């Protein structure tokens, strides 16, 4: 592995200066910073991204510009600077460079983020959740999680997302890992019922942990799936986080039962009123032998989510993503280590949190050995699984493609309660996949991704093409501008 030492330190210095610069007067300095970027992007390497940001920044009434300003008033400054620095510098600049080295050297995918299940234990029993069947017997030890993060950072992965089970069953270990790996960003999908003032104070201290709280729409739909009284516990957790000036978002699985509730404008307004900064939507997947198939979302309701997410993304002060329906922005399927992978509480390394098949375990292989294993290399070879980026998934949208991948690599089911035959799983998705295909084709014809070329200029997560000489040049200009402002201020004070 190459030693980036001095270059990385210079880039960190430049970005931290820029973040401090923006924090002094974001409304004035954010447009100024973007204009600097325009000047140095002479070959239009980031033309699409710059155009997107200009649409936001050039209009102070834009909903995303208001969201950016809200960060500087509603979030603790230490937390904001820590997360931004770790995200922009480490996860994007430094991490992207390291990932690219490994990709080129080994010809494999290297993830931008790793999802981990610290435990299979959960204090709830939600309808349709596979974790509810596993009990509390499976756990990754502190040392195992620590080793995963150490291996990941060495290859450029600085973003870690906890899933479960309920990850906050292990909240003491989670905070210790945040402390030990203070150069990383940690997110967590949580039911939030274990969040209290003590944990909020720990989050405030470490500064690099962000929860995504699971909600099913209304109080009725949330309690129906997660248990009576859960919605009020969620609201209380959000109140605690707001009071401590901590960032958080919402995670929402939409099913045939709650899709109308979560696509409703009232739900988006409620999330904003509660203080949520982002919302991630996932459509229900019938994973597990006994998973009910009637919760799968029909094509017309999936199209409803497609339109609603895009509409509110342009009008609400909330950063919103749909894990499946935003495939056009990330060139299709992001699993199999392309942007992320999943490690369950038994140590099995799955290509996706919804794809419970594996040929690797962290107790037997290194992460790099898993990335170059037959299963992950087969994912790498077949991505994207469909030229229509609105049909990204090898299970939900192209079901028997997953079967081919699994059987070609002799991967096994990682469900320890009732191992699921991959053909049976794919068959459960066939009807909905066939329903969605013509709708997706109609939507894809007029989509931004199709107009711009598959996932190119408008990609949300770019393929790590960073020109570091321009980063350093921009840093120098920012520093000169800061010094000029300081000199003017000092001269004014002397007068």
CSV table of N, CA, C and O in Angstrom, one decimal, residues 183-253:
chain,number,residue,atom,x,y,z
A,183,UNK,N,-11.1,9.2,12.8
A,183,UNK,CA,-11.0,9.7,11.4
A,183,UNK,C,-12.1,9.1,10.5
A,183,UNK,O,-12.1,9.5,9.3
A,184,UNK,N,-13.0,8.3,11.0
A,184,UNK,CA,-14.1,7.7,10.2
A,184,UNK,C,-15.4,8.4,10.6
A,184,UNK,O,-15.6,9.1,11.6
A,185,UNK,N,-16.4,8.1,9.7
A,185,UNK,CA,-17.8,8.5,9.9
A,185,UNK,C,-18.6,7.2,10.2
A,185,UNK,O,-18.4,6.2,9.4
A,186,UNK,N,-19.4,7.2,11.2
A,186,UNK,CA,-20.2,6.1,11.6
A,186,UNK,C,-21.7,6.5,11.5
A,186,UNK,O,-22.1,7.5,12.1
A,187,UNK,N,-22.5,5.7,10.8
A,187,UNK,CA,-23.9,5.9,10.8
A,187,UNK,C,-24.6,4.6,11.3
A,187,UNK,O,-23.9,3.6,11.5
A,188,UNK,N,-25.8,4.7,11.6
A,188,UNK,CA,-26.5,3.6,12.3
A,188,UNK,C,-28.0,3.6,11.9
A,188,UNK,O,-28.7,4.6,12.1
A,189,UNK,N,-28.5,2.5,11.4
A,189,UNK,CA,-29.9,2.3,11.3
A,189,UNK,C,-30.4,1.8,12.6
A,189,UNK,O,-30.0,0.7,13.1
A,190,UNK,N,-31.3,2.5,13.2
A,190,UNK,CA,-31.8,2.2,14.6
A,190,UNK,C,-33.3,2.4,14.8
A,190,UNK,O,-33.8,3.3,14.1
A,191,UNK,N,-33.9,1.6,15.6
A,191,UNK,CA,-35.3,1.9,16.0
A,191,UNK,C,-35.4,3.1,17.0
A,191,UNK,O,-36.5,3.5,17.3
A,192,UNK,N,-34.2,3.5,17.5
A,192,UNK,CA,-34.0,4.7,18.4
A,192,UNK,C,-34.6,4.6,19.8
A,192,UNK,O,-34.4,5.5,20.6
A,193,UNK,N,-35.2,3.5,20.1
A,193,UNK,CA,-35.8,3.3,21.4
A,193,UNK,C,-34.8,3.3,22.6
A,193,UNK,O,-35.2,3.4,23.8
A,194,UNK,N,-33.5,3.1,22.2
A,194,UNK,CA,-32.5,3.0,23.3
A,194,UNK,C,-31.7,4.3,23.4
A,194,UNK,O,-30.7,4.4,24.1
A,195,UNK,N,-32.1,5.3,22.6
A,195,UNK,CA,-31.4,6.6,22.7
A,195,UNK,C,-31.9,7.4,23.9
A,195,UNK,O,-33.0,7.6,24.1
A,196,UNK,N,-30.9,7.8,24.7
A,196,UNK,CA,-31.2,8.6,25.9
A,196,UNK,C,-30.2,9.7,26.0
A,196,UNK,O,-29.4,9.9,25.2
A,197,UNK,N,-30.4,10.6,27.1
A,197,UNK,CA,-29.5,11.7,27.2
A,197,UNK,C,-28.0,11.3,27.4
A,197,UNK,O,-27.1,12.0,26.8
A,198,UNK,N,-27.8,10.2,28.1
A,198,UNK,CA,-26.4,9.8,28.3
A,198,UNK,C,-25.7,9.5,26.9
A,198,UNK,O,-24.6,9.9,26.6
A,199,UNK,N,-26.5,8.7,26.1
A,199,UNK,CA,-25.9,8.4,24.8
A,199,UNK,C,-25.8,9.6,23.9
A,199,UNK,O,-24.8,9.7,23.1
A,200,UNK,N,-26.7,10.5,24.0
A,200,UNK,CA,-26.6,11.8,23.2
A,200,UNK,C,-25.3,12.6,23.6
A,200,UNK,O,-24.7,13.1,22.8
A,201,UNK,N,-25.0,12.6,24.9
A,201,UNK,CA,-23.8,13.3,25.4
A,201,UNK,C,-22.6,12.6,24.8
A,201,UNK,O,-21.6,13.2,24.5
A,202,UNK,N,-22.6,11.2,24.8
A,202,UNK,CA,-21.5,10.5,24.2
A,202,UNK,C,-21.3,10.8,22.7
A,202,UNK,O,-20.2,11.0,22.2
A,203,UNK,N,-22.5,10.9,22.0
A,203,UNK,CA,-22.4,11.3,20.6
A,203,UNK,C,-21.8,12.7,20.4
A,203,UNK,O,-21.0,12.9,19.4
A,204,UNK,N,-22.2,13.6,21.2
A,204,UNK,CA,-21.7,14.9,21.2
A,204,UNK,C,-20.2,15.0,21.4
A,204,UNK,O,-19.5,15.7,20.7
A,205,UNK,N,-19.7,14.1,22.3
A,205,UNK,CA,-18.3,14.1,22.6
A,205,UNK,C,-17.5,13.6,21.4
A,205,UNK,O,-16.5,14.2,21.0
A,206,UNK,N,-17.9,12.4,20.8
A,206,UNK,CA,-17.1,11.8,19.8
A,206,UNK,C,-17.3,12.6,18.4
A,206,UNK,O,-16.3,12.7,17.7
A,207,UNK,N,-18.5,13.0,18.2
A,207,UNK,CA,-18.7,13.9,17.0
A,207,UNK,C,-18.8,13.2,15.6
A,207,UNK,O,-19.0,13.9,14.6
A,208,UNK,N,-18.6,11.9,15.6
A,208,UNK,CA,-18.6,11.2,14.3
A,208,UNK,C,-19.6,10.1,14.1
A,208,UNK,O,-19.4,9.1,13.4
A,209,UNK,N,-20.7,10.2,14.8
A,209,UNK,CA,-21.7,9.2,14.8
A,209,UNK,C,-23.1,9.9,14.5
A,209,UNK,O,-23.5,10.8,15.1
A,210,UNK,N,-23.8,9.3,13.5
A,210,UNK,CA,-25.1,9.8,13.0
A,210,UNK,C,-26.1,8.7,12.9
A,210,UNK,O,-25.9,7.7,12.2
A,211,UNK,N,-27.2,8.8,13.7
A,211,UNK,CA,-28.3,7.8,13.5
A,211,UNK,C,-29.3,8.1,12.4
A,211,UNK,O,-29.6,9.2,12.1
A,212,UNK,N,-29.7,7.0,11.8
A,212,UNK,CA,-30.9,7.1,10.9
A,212,UNK,C,-32.0,6.3,11.5
A,212,UNK,O,-31.9,5.1,11.7
A,213,UNK,N,-33.0,7.0,11.9
A,213,UNK,CA,-34.1,6.4,12.7
A,213,UNK,C,-35.2,5.8,11.9
A,213,UNK,O,-35.7,6.5,11.0
A,214,UNK,N,-35.6,4.6,12.2
A,214,UNK,CA,-36.6,3.9,11.4
A,214,UNK,C,-38.0,4.3,11.8
A,214,UNK,O,-38.4,4.3,12.9
A,215,UNK,N,-38.7,4.8,10.7
A,215,UNK,CA,-40.1,5.2,10.9
A,215,UNK,C,-40.9,4.6,9.7
A,215,UNK,O,-40.4,4.6,8.6
A,216,UNK,N,-42.1,4.3,10.0
A,216,UNK,CA,-43.0,3.7,8.9
A,216,UNK,C,-44.0,4.6,8.4
A,216,UNK,O,-45.0,4.2,7.8
A,217,UNK,N,-43.9,5.9,8.6
A,217,UNK,CA,-44.9,6.9,8.1
A,217,UNK,C,-45.6,7.5,9.3
A,217,UNK,O,-45.1,8.2,10.2
A,218,UNK,N,-46.9,7.2,9.4
A,218,UNK,CA,-47.7,7.7,10.5
A,218,UNK,C,-47.5,6.9,11.8
A,218,UNK,O,-46.9,5.8,11.8
A,219,UNK,N,-48.1,7.4,12.9
A,219,UNK,CA,-48.0,6.7,14.1
A,219,UNK,C,-48.7,5.3,14.0
A,219,UNK,O,-48.2,4.3,14.5
A,220,UNK,N,-49.8,5.3,13.3
A,220,UNK,CA,-50.6,4.0,13.1
A,220,UNK,C,-49.8,3.0,12.4
A,220,UNK,O,-49.7,1.8,12.7
A,221,UNK,N,-49.2,3.4,11.2
A,221,UNK,CA,-48.4,2.5,10.4
A,221,UNK,C,-47.1,2.1,11.1
A,221,UNK,O,-46.7,0.9,10.9
A,222,UNK,N,-46.5,3.0,11.8
A,222,UNK,CA,-45.3,2.6,12.5
A,222,UNK,C,-45.6,1.6,13.6
A,222,UNK,O,-44.9,0.6,13.8
A,223,UNK,N,-46.6,1.9,14.4
A,223,UNK,CA,-46.9,1.0,15.5
A,223,UNK,C,-47.4,-0.4,15.0
A,223,UNK,O,-47.2,-1.4,15.7
A,224,UNK,N,-48.1,-0.4,13.9
A,224,UNK,CA,-48.6,-1.6,13.3
A,224,UNK,C,-47.5,-2.6,13.0
A,224,UNK,O,-47.6,-3.8,13.1
A,225,UNK,N,-46.4,-2.0,12.5
A,225,UNK,CA,-45.3,-2.9,12.1
A,225,UNK,C,-44.3,-3.1,13.2
A,225,UNK,O,-43.7,-4.2,13.3
A,226,UNK,N,-44.1,-2.1,14.1
A,226,UNK,CA,-43.0,-2.1,15.1
A,226,UNK,C,-43.4,-2.3,16.5
A,226,UNK,O,-42.6,-2.5,17.4
A,227,UNK,N,-44.7,-2.3,16.7
A,227,UNK,CA,-45.2,-2.5,18.1
A,227,UNK,C,-45.9,-1.2,18.7
A,227,UNK,O,-45.4,-0.1,18.4
A,228,UNK,N,-46.9,-1.4,19.5
A,228,UNK,CA,-47.6,-0.2,20.0
A,228,UNK,C,-46.7,0.6,20.9
A,228,UNK,O,-45.9,0.1,21.7
A,229,UNK,N,-46.8,1.9,20.7
A,229,UNK,CA,-46.0,2.9,21.5
A,229,UNK,C,-44.6,3.2,20.9
A,229,UNK,O,-44.0,4.1,21.4
A,230,UNK,N,-44.3,2.5,19.8
A,230,UNK,CA,-42.9,2.8,19.2
A,230,UNK,C,-42.8,4.2,18.6
A,230,UNK,O,-41.8,4.8,18.8
A,231,UNK,N,-43.9,4.7,18.0
A,231,UNK,CA,-43.8,6.0,17.3
A,231,UNK,C,-43.5,7.1,18.4
A,231,UNK,O,-42.7,8.0,18.1
A,232,UNK,N,-44.1,7.0,19.5
A,232,UNK,CA,-43.9,8.0,20.6
A,232,UNK,C,-42.5,7.9,21.1
A,232,UNK,O,-41.9,8.9,21.5
A,233,UNK,N,-41.9,6.7,21.2
A,233,UNK,CA,-40.5,6.6,21.6
A,233,UNK,C,-39.6,7.2,20.6
A,233,UNK,O,-38.6,7.8,20.9
A,234,UNK,N,-39.9,7.0,19.3
A,234,UNK,CA,-39.2,7.6,18.2
A,234,UNK,C,-39.2,9.1,18.3
A,234,UNK,O,-38.1,9.8,18.2
A,235,UNK,N,-40.4,9.7,18.6
A,235,UNK,CA,-40.5,11.2,18.7
A,235,UNK,C,-39.7,11.7,19.9
A,235,UNK,O,-39.0,12.7,19.8
A,236,UNK,N,-39.6,10.9,21.0
A,236,UNK,CA,-38.8,11.3,22.1
A,236,UNK,C,-37.3,11.2,21.8
A,236,UNK,O,-36.6,12.2,22.2
A,237,UNK,N,-36.9,10.2,21.1
A,237,UNK,CA,-35.5,10.1,20.7
A,237,UNK,C,-35.1,11.3,19.9
A,237,UNK,O,-34.0,11.9,20.1
A,238,UNK,N,-35.9,11.7,18.9
A,238,UNK,CA,-35.7,12.8,18.1
A,238,UNK,C,-35.6,14.1,18.9
A,238,UNK,O,-34.7,15.0,18.6
A,239,UNK,N,-36.4,14.3,19.9
A,239,UNK,CA,-36.4,15.4,20.8
A,239,UNK,C,-35.1,15.5,21.5
A,239,UNK,O,-34.5,16.6,21.6
A,240,UNK,N,-34.6,14.4,22.0
A,240,UNK,CA,-33.3,14.3,22.7
A,240,UNK,C,-32.2,14.8,21.8
A,240,UNK,O,-31.3,15.6,22.2
A,241,UNK,N,-32.2,14.3,20.6
A,241,UNK,CA,-31.1,14.6,19.6
A,241,UNK,C,-31.2,16.1,19.2
A,241,UNK,O,-30.1,16.7,19.1
A,242,UNK,N,-32.4,16.6,19.0
A,242,UNK,CA,-32.5,18.0,18.7
A,242,UNK,C,-31.9,18.9,19.9
A,242,UNK,O,-31.2,19.9,19.7
A,243,UNK,N,-32.3,18.5,21.1
A,243,UNK,CA,-31.9,19.3,22.3
A,243,UNK,C,-30.4,19.3,22.4
A,243,UNK,O,-29.8,20.3,23.0
A,244,UNK,N,-29.7,18.3,21.9
A,244,UNK,CA,-28.2,18.2,22.0
A,244,UNK,C,-27.6,18.7,20.7
A,244,UNK,O,-26.3,18.6,20.6
A,245,UNK,N,-28.4,19.2,19.8
A,245,UNK,CA,-27.8,19.8,18.5
A,245,UNK,C,-27.1,18.7,17.7
A,245,UNK,O,-26.0,19.0,17.2
A,246,UNK,N,-27.6,17.5,17.7
A,246,UNK,CA,-27.0,16.4,17.0
A,246,UNK,C,-27.7,16.1,15.7
A,246,UNK,O,-29.0,16.2,15.6
A,247,UNK,N,-27.0,15.8,14.6
A,247,UNK,CA,-27.6,15.5,13.3
A,247,UNK,C,-28.2,14.1,13.3
A,247,UNK,O,-27.7,13.1,14.0
A,248,UNK,N,-29.3,13.9,12.7
A,248,UNK,CA,-29.9,12.6,12.5
A,248,UNK,C,-30.8,12.6,11.2
A,248,UNK,O,-31.2,13.7,10.7
A,249,UNK,N,-31.1,11.4,10.8
A,249,UNK,CA,-32.0,11.3,9.6
A,249,UNK,C,-33.1,10.2,9.9
A,249,UNK,O,-33.2,9.7,11.0
A,250,UNK,N,-33.8,9.9,8.9
A,250,UNK,CA,-34.9,8.9,9.0
A,250,UNK,C,-34.6,7.8,7.9
A,250,UNK,O,-34.2,8.1,6.8
A,251,UNK,N,-34.8,6.6,8.3
A,251,UNK,CA,-34.8,5.4,7.4
A,251,UNK,C,-36.2,4.9,7.4
A,251,UNK,O,-36.8,4.6,8.4
A,252,UNK,N,-36.7,4.6,6.1
A,252,UNK,CA,-38.1,4.2,6.0
A,252,UNK,C,-38.2,3.1,5.0
A,252,UNK,O,-37.8,3.2,3.8
A,253,UNK,N,-38.7,1.9,5.4
A,253,UNK,CA,-39.0,0.8,4.5
A,253,UNK,C,-40.5,0.9,4.1
A,253,UNK,O,-41.3,0.9,5.0
